Coordinates of C-alpha atoms in Angstrom, one line a residue:
X1 CA 25.0 -13.4 -19.2
X2 CA 25.6 -15.6 -22.2
X3 CA 22.4 -17.6 -21.8
X4 CA 19.8 -18.1 -24.5
X5 CA 16.1 -18.4 -24.0
X6 CA 16.2 -22.1 -24.7
X7 CA 18.8 -23.0 -22.0
X8 CA 17.8 -20.7 -19.1
X9 CA 18.7 -22.4 -15.9
X10 CA 16.7 -21.3 -12.9
X11 CA 17.7 -22.1 -9.3
X12 CA 14.5 -21.9 -7.2
X13 CA 15.1 -21.7 -3.4
X14 CA 12.0 -22.4 -1.4
X15 CA 11.1 -23.7 2.1
X16 CA 7.6 -24.4 0.8
X17 CA 7.0 -27.1 -1.7
X18 CA 4.6 -30.1 -2.2
X19 CA 3.7 -32.6 -1.0
X20 CA 3.4 -30.1 1.9
X21 CA 0.1 -28.3 1.6
X22 CA -0.5 -24.6 1.3
X23 CA -0.8 -21.7 -1.1
X24 CA 2.9 -21.0 -1.5
X25 CA 3.6 -24.7 -2.0
X26 CA 1.0 -24.8 -4.8
X27 CA 2.3 -21.6 -6.4
X28 CA 5.9 -22.7 -6.6
X29 CA 5.1 -26.1 -7.9
X30 CA 2.6 -25.0 -10.6
X31 CA 4.9 -22.2 -11.8
X32 CA 8.1 -24.2 -12.0
X33 CA 6.5 -27.3 -13.5
X34 CA 4.8 -25.0 -16.1
X35 CA 7.9 -23.6 -17.6
X36 CA 8.1 -24.3 -21.3
X37 CA 11.6 -23.1 -22.2
X38 CA 13.5 -22.6 -18.9
X39 CA 14.5 -25.5 -16.7
X40 CA 14.0 -25.1 -12.9
X41 CA 16.2 -26.8 -10.3
X42 CA 14.2 -26.6 -7.1
X43 CA 16.0 -26.6 -3.8
X44 CA 13.7 -27.2 -0.9
X45 CA 13.3 -28.9 2.5
X46 CA 12.9 -32.6 3.1
X47 CA 9.5 -34.1 3.5
X48 CA 8.6 -37.6 4.5
X49 CA 6.3 -38.2 1.6
X50 CA 8.4 -36.6 -1.1
X51 CA 9.8 -39.6 -3.0
X52 CA 6.9 -40.2 -5.3
X53 CA 6.2 -36.6 -5.8
X54 CA 9.7 -35.8 -6.8
X55 CA 9.9 -38.6 -9.4
X56 CA 8.7 -36.4 -12.3
X57 CA 11.5 -35.2 -14.5
X58 CA 10.5 -31.5 -14.5
X59 CA 11.3 -29.6 -12.5
X60 CA 14.4 -31.2 -10.9
X61 CA 13.9 -31.3 -7.1
X62 CA 16.7 -31.5 -4.5
X63 CA 15.9 -31.6 -0.8
X64 CA 18.0 -30.8 2.2
X65 CA 17.6 -30.2 5.9
X66 CA 16.6 -33.5 7.4
X67 CA 13.3 -33.7 9.1
X68 CA 14.1 -31.6 12.2
X69 CA 11.0 -30.2 13.8
X70 CA 12.9 -26.9 14.4
X71 CA 11.9 -24.7 11.5
X72 CA 14.7 -22.2 12.1
X73 CA 17.4 -24.9 11.9
X74 CA 16.0 -26.3 8.7
X75 CA 15.9 -22.8 7.2
X76 CA 19.5 -22.2 8.1
X77 CA 20.4 -25.5 6.5
X78 CA 18.5 -24.6 3.3
X79 CA 20.3 -21.3 3.0
X80 CA 23.7 -22.9 3.5
X81 CA 23.0 -25.7 1.0
X82 CA 21.9 -23.2 -1.6
X83 CA 25.5 -21.9 -2.1
X84 CA 26.8 -25.4 -2.7
X85 CA 23.9 -26.2 -5.1
X86 CA 24.4 -23.0 -7.0
X87 CA 28.1 -23.8 -7.7
X88 CA 27.0 -27.2 -9.1
X89 CA 24.0 -26.0 -11.1
X90 CA 25.6 -22.7 -12.4
X91 CA 22.2 -21.0 -12.7
X92 CA 21.5 -18.1 -15.0
X93 CA 19.1 -16.6 -12.5
X94 CA 17.8 -17.3 -8.9
X95 CA 14.2 -17.3 -8.0
X96 CA 13.8 -16.9 -4.2
X97 CA 10.3 -18.1 -3.3
X98 CA 10.3 -16.6 0.2
X99 CA 12.1 -13.9 2.0
X100 CA 13.7 -16.4 4.4
X101 CA 15.8 -17.7 1.5
X102 CA 16.9 -14.2 0.5
X103 CA 20.2 -14.5 2.4
X104 CA 21.3 -17.3 0.2
X105 CA 20.0 -15.6 -2.9
X106 CA 21.9 -12.4 -2.0
X107 CA 25.1 -14.4 -1.5
X108 CA 24.8 -16.1 -4.8
X109 CA 24.0 -12.8 -6.5
X110 CA 27.2 -11.3 -5.0
X111 CA 29.6 -14.2 -5.5
X112 CA 28.4 -15.5 -8.8
X113 CA 27.0 -12.3 -10.3
X114 CA 23.7 -14.0 -10.9
X115 CA 20.4 -11.9 -10.9
X116 CA 17.8 -12.6 -8.3
X117 CA 14.0 -12.5 -8.5
X118 CA 12.2 -12.4 -5.2
X119 CA 8.6 -13.5 -4.6
X120 CA 6.6 -11.6 -1.9
X121 CA 3.1 -12.4 -0.6
X122 CA 2.0 -10.4 2.4
X123 CA 2.1 -12.1 5.8
X124 CA 5.8 -12.6 5.8
X125 CA 6.5 -8.9 5.2
X126 CA 4.7 -7.9 8.4
X127 CA 6.2 -10.7 10.4
X128 CA 9.8 -10.1 9.4
X129 CA 10.1 -6.4 8.2
X130 CA 13.9 -6.3 8.6
X131 CA 14.5 -9.4 6.6
X132 CA 11.9 -8.1 4.0
X133 CA 13.9 -4.9 3.6
X134 CA 17.1 -7.0 3.1
X135 CA 15.4 -9.2 0.5
X136 CA 14.0 -6.3 -1.5
X137 CA 17.3 -4.4 -1.5
X138 CA 19.1 -7.5 -2.8
X139 CA 16.7 -8.5 -5.6
X140 CA 16.9 -7.3 -9.2
X141 CA 13.2 -7.9 -9.6
X142 CA 10.3 -8.6 -7.2
X143 CA 7.1 -10.5 -8.0
X144 CA 4.2 -9.3 -5.9
X145 CA 1.1 -11.5 -5.9
X146 CA -1.4 -8.6 -5.6
X147 CA -1.6 -4.9 -5.5
X148 CA -1.8 -5.1 -1.8
X149 CA 1.5 -7.1 -1.6
X150 CA 3.1 -4.6 -3.9
X151 CA 2.0 -1.7 -1.7
X152 CA 3.5 -3.5 1.4
X153 CA 6.8 -3.8 -0.4
X154 CA 6.9 -0.1 -1.3
X155 CA 6.4 0.7 2.4
X156 CA 9.5 -1.3 3.1
X157 CA 11.7 0.3 0.5
X158 CA 10.7 -1.7 -2.6
X159 CA 10.9 0.1 -5.9
X160 CA 7.9 0.2 -8.2
X161 CA 10.0 0.0 -11.4
X162 CA 11.5 -3.3 -10.2
X163 CA 8.2 -4.8 -9.0
X164 CA 6.0 -7.0 -11.3
X165 CA 2.4 -7.9 -10.3
X166 CA 1.8 -11.5 -11.1
X167 CA -1.1 -13.1 -9.3
X168 CA -1.3 -16.8 -8.4
X169 CA -3.3 -19.1 -10.6
X170 CA -5.9 -21.7 -10.3
X171 CA -6.2 -25.4 -11.3
X172 CA -9.1 -25.5 -13.7
X173 CA -11.4 -28.5 -13.4
X174 CA -10.3 -31.2 -15.9
X175 CA -13.9 -31.6 -17.1
X176 CA -16.7 -29.1 -17.4
X177 CA -18.2 -28.5 -14.0
X178 CA -21.7 -29.8 -13.5
X179 CA -23.0 -28.0 -10.5
X180 CA -25.1 -30.2 -8.2
X181 CA -26.0 -28.0 -5.2
X182 CA -27.5 -29.7 -2.2
X183 CA -31.1 -29.2 -1.2
X184 CA -29.8 -27.9 2.1
X185 CA -28.5 -24.3 1.9
X186 CA -24.7 -24.7 2.4
X187 CA -21.9 -22.2 3.1
X188 CA -18.4 -23.5 2.6
X189 CA -15.0 -22.4 4.0
X190 CA -11.7 -24.0 3.0
X191 CA -8.8 -22.7 5.0
X192 CA -6.2 -24.0 7.5
X193 CA -7.1 -23.0 11.1
X194 CA -3.7 -21.4 11.9
X195 CA -4.3 -17.7 11.4
X196 CA -7.1 -15.8 13.2
X197 CA -7.4 -13.3 10.3
X198 CA -9.0 -15.9 8.1
X199 CA -12.3 -15.0 9.7
X200 CA -13.7 -18.3 11.0
X201 CA -14.6 -16.5 14.2
X202 CA -16.6 -13.9 12.3
X203 CA -18.5 -16.6 10.5
X204 CA -19.3 -18.3 13.8
X205 CA -20.9 -15.0 15.0
X206 CA -22.6 -14.4 11.7
X207 CA -24.2 -17.8 11.5
X208 CA -27.1 -17.1 13.9
X209 CA -28.2 -14.3 11.7
X210 CA -28.0 -16.4 8.6
X211 CA -29.9 -19.2 10.3
X212 CA -32.7 -16.8 11.3
X213 CA -33.2 -15.9 7.6
X214 CA -32.3 -19.1 5.9
X215 CA -33.9 -22.1 7.7
X216 CA -31.8 -25.3 7.6
X217 CA -28.6 -23.6 6.6
X218 CA -25.3 -25.4 7.3
X219 CA -21.7 -24.3 7.4
X220 CA -19.2 -26.8 6.1
X221 CA -15.6 -26.1 7.3
X222 CA -12.7 -27.8 5.6
X223 CA -9.2 -27.5 7.1
X224 CA -7.5 -28.2 10.4
X225 CA -5.1 -26.5 12.7
X226 CA -4.5 -25.4 16.3
X227 CA -7.4 -22.9 16.3
X228 CA -10.0 -25.7 15.6
X229 CA -10.8 -26.5 19.3
X230 CA -11.5 -22.9 20.1
X231 CA -13.7 -22.5 17.0
X232 CA -15.7 -25.6 17.9
X233 CA -16.4 -24.1 21.3
X234 CA -17.3 -20.8 19.7
X235 CA -20.0 -22.2 17.5
X236 CA -21.4 -24.1 20.4
X237 CA -21.5 -21.0 22.5
X238 CA -23.4 -19.2 19.8
X239 CA -25.9 -22.0 19.5
X240 CA -25.0 -23.1 16.0
X241 CA -23.0 -26.2 16.7
X242 CA -25.6 -28.4 15.0
X243 CA -25.5 -26.2 11.9
X244 CA -21.7 -26.5 11.6
X245 CA -19.7 -29.4 10.2
X246 CA -15.9 -29.4 10.8
X247 CA -14.5 -31.9 8.3
X248 CA -10.8 -31.4 9.0
X249 CA -8.3 -32.0 6.2
X250 CA -9.8 -33.8 3.2
X251 CA -8.4 -35.1 -0.1
X252 CA -8.9 -33.3 -3.4
X253 CA -11.8 -35.5 -4.4
X254 CA -13.8 -34.6 -1.3
X255 CA -12.9 -30.9 -1.6
X256 CA -14.0 -30.8 -5.2
X257 CA -17.3 -32.5 -4.2
X258 CA -18.0 -29.6 -1.8
X259 CA -16.9 -27.0 -4.3
X260 CA -19.6 -28.4 -6.7
X261 CA -22.3 -28.9 -4.0
X262 CA -22.2 -25.9 -1.7
X263 CA -24.1 -22.7 -2.6
X264 CA -21.7 -20.0 -1.4
X265 CA -18.0 -20.0 -0.5
X266 CA -17.0 -17.7 2.3
X267 CA -13.7 -16.7 3.9
X268 CA -13.9 -13.1 5.2
X269 CA -10.2 -12.6 5.8
X270 CA -9.4 -9.4 7.7
X271 CA -6.3 -7.4 8.5
X272 CA -4.6 -8.6 11.7
X273 CA -4.1 -6.3 14.7
X274 CA -1.9 -3.4 13.5
X275 CA -3.3 -3.6 10.0
X276 CA -0.1 -5.0 8.5
X277 CA -0.3 -8.1 6.3
X278 CA -3.2 -10.5 6.0
X279 CA -4.5 -12.3 2.9
X280 CA -1.9 -11.9 0.2
X281 CA -4.3 -13.0 -2.6
X282 CA -6.5 -16.0 -1.8
X283 CA -6.2 -18.8 -4.4
X284 CA -9.1 -20.5 -2.8
X285 CA -11.5 -17.7 -4.0
X286 CA -10.5 -18.6 -7.6
X287 CA -10.9 -22.3 -6.9
X288 CA -14.5 -21.7 -5.7
X289 CA -15.2 -19.5 -8.8
X290 CA -13.7 -22.1 -11.1
X291 CA -16.3 -24.5 -9.8
X292 CA -19.1 -22.0 -10.5
X293 CA -19.6 -20.9 -6.9
X294 CA -19.9 -17.2 -5.8
X295 CA -17.8 -16.0 -2.9
X296 CA -18.1 -13.7 0.1
X297 CA -14.8 -12.2 1.1
X298 CA -13.3 -9.3 3.0
X299 CA -12.9 -5.9 1.2
X300 CA -9.3 -5.6 2.3
X301 CA -5.8 -6.9 1.3
X302 CA -5.3 -9.3 -1.6
X303 CA -8.9 -10.5 -1.8
X304 CA -9.6 -7.2 -3.7
X305 CA -7.6 -8.7 -6.6
X306 CA -9.1 -12.2 -6.3
X307 CA -12.7 -11.2 -6.2
X308 CA -14.6 -8.7 -8.4
X309 CA -17.3 -7.2 -6.1
X310 CA -20.7 -7.6 -7.5
X311 CA -19.4 -9.7 -10.4
X312 CA -17.8 -12.8 -9.1
X313 CA -18.8 -12.4 -5.4
X314 CA -19.4 -9.9 -2.7
X315 CA -16.7 -7.9 -0.8
X316 CA -17.8 -6.8 2.7
X317 CA -16.3 -5.4 5.9
X318 CA -14.7 -8.6 7.3
X319 CA -14.7 -7.3 10.9
X320 CA -18.5 -6.8 10.8
X321 CA -20.2 -10.1 11.4
X322 CA -23.6 -8.6 10.6
X323 CA -22.3 -7.4 7.2
X324 CA -20.9 -10.8 6.5
X325 CA -24.2 -12.4 7.5
X326 CA -26.3 -10.1 5.3
X327 CA -24.1 -10.9 2.3
X328 CA -24.5 -14.6 2.9
X329 CA -28.2 -14.2 3.3
X330 CA -28.4 -12.3 0.0
X331 CA -26.8 -15.0 -2.0
X332 CA -28.5 -17.9 -0.2
X333 CA -31.9 -16.4 -0.7
X334 CA -31.4 -15.3 -4.3
X335 CA -30.3 -18.4 -6.1
X336 CA -30.5 -16.7 -9.5
X337 CA -28.1 -14.0 -8.5
X338 CA -25.8 -16.5 -6.9
X339 CA -25.7 -18.6 -10.1
X340 CA -25.0 -15.5 -12.2
X341 CA -22.0 -14.5 -10.0
X342 CA -20.8 -18.1 -10.1
X343 CA -20.9 -18.2 -13.9
X344 CA -19.0 -15.0 -14.1
X345 CA -16.5 -16.3 -11.7
X346 CA -15.9 -19.4 -13.7
X347 CA -15.4 -17.4 -16.8
X348 CA -12.9 -15.1 -15.1
X349 CA -11.1 -18.0 -13.5
X350 CA -10.0 -19.2 -16.9
X351 CA -7.8 -16.2 -17.3
X352 CA -5.9 -17.3 -14.2
X353 CA -5.1 -20.8 -15.3
X354 CA -1.7 -21.9 -14.0
X355 CA -0.1 -22.3 -17.5
X356 CA -0.8 -18.7 -18.2
X357 CA 0.7 -17.6 -14.9
X358 CA 3.8 -19.8 -15.4
X359 CA 4.4 -18.2 -18.8
X360 CA 4.3 -14.7 -17.3
X361 CA 6.9 -15.7 -14.6
X362 CA 9.0 -17.4 -17.2
X363 CA 9.1 -14.3 -19.4
X364 CA 10.0 -12.1 -16.5
X365 CA 12.9 -14.5 -15.6
X366 CA 14.1 -14.5 -19.2
X367 CA 14.0 -10.7 -19.4
X368 CA 15.8 -10.3 -16.1
X369 CA 18.5 -12.7 -17.1
X370 CA 19.1 -11.0 -20.4
X371 CA 19.5 -7.6 -18.7

């Protein structure tokens, strides 16, 4: 290769990058901005609010694709532009942050003899299995964000010896968290309302049981999306509309307020119909833990890596609203146990700080480039 550790040039191709919101967006930004030795050149899609965000010197961000509402057209534009950018940047290695950028990564690998590292999560592997097989076959190394994601890659032809398990990280609070739980027993969910598997509907069905055992309980729901109207109707039909607060999208200050003030975080993500894909990991579980809050999550998919059952939260059958309800009642009625799980969660979250995760990815890129 001819590169040294100190001058490693990494071309990162990603459709997902801030200021757009989402777990992949956060992961790609925190990892690439956390590199200490390597320098990342991020090629991503245009965003109307990107100018201020992209003003930071590291990483270098280049955007393409216009603002067309047609996602497929923008993805094609991104893949086509990647070849041009690679010729200009002359990278030592390519990091493809989503399988939909694997065609460009594979072409650069073939034409420029540059190694490729491919990120995989979970949902995309089930949604696009043929493309996933192509991406795995044309990558020198694969980063899976959980044991679950790794198993999905093996089912599609991925090779264990080429797969590295590197979980996402978490932004630790800048100051020590001072928990200030509300007097009113409060369950909190933070998730976009775009995927049914997130479990909002299960919580709506569980809430009557929780209310019968925990008088005055409220469910605070942060996030928005096309499923929201149906969920608002669902809580009304179950007679718990007055116990539910849909806040929509909120800024980080308001989100952190609720992470400090609620008693239990819950997002019982389940496997979608067919059982393929679902929660790749669940950064939000770590965010809740980092603020000293215990979590109730599904005992499937990537949540098994994010939550330690009985230590940082409770893992239950996410398709069983009664099991979810009983777990919430347990933690809301036993404040001492909830606080113990929250403290353990905060301690564990420190091991997932983004700088530690970025360092692991950087070392993998350096090792792959040398080889």
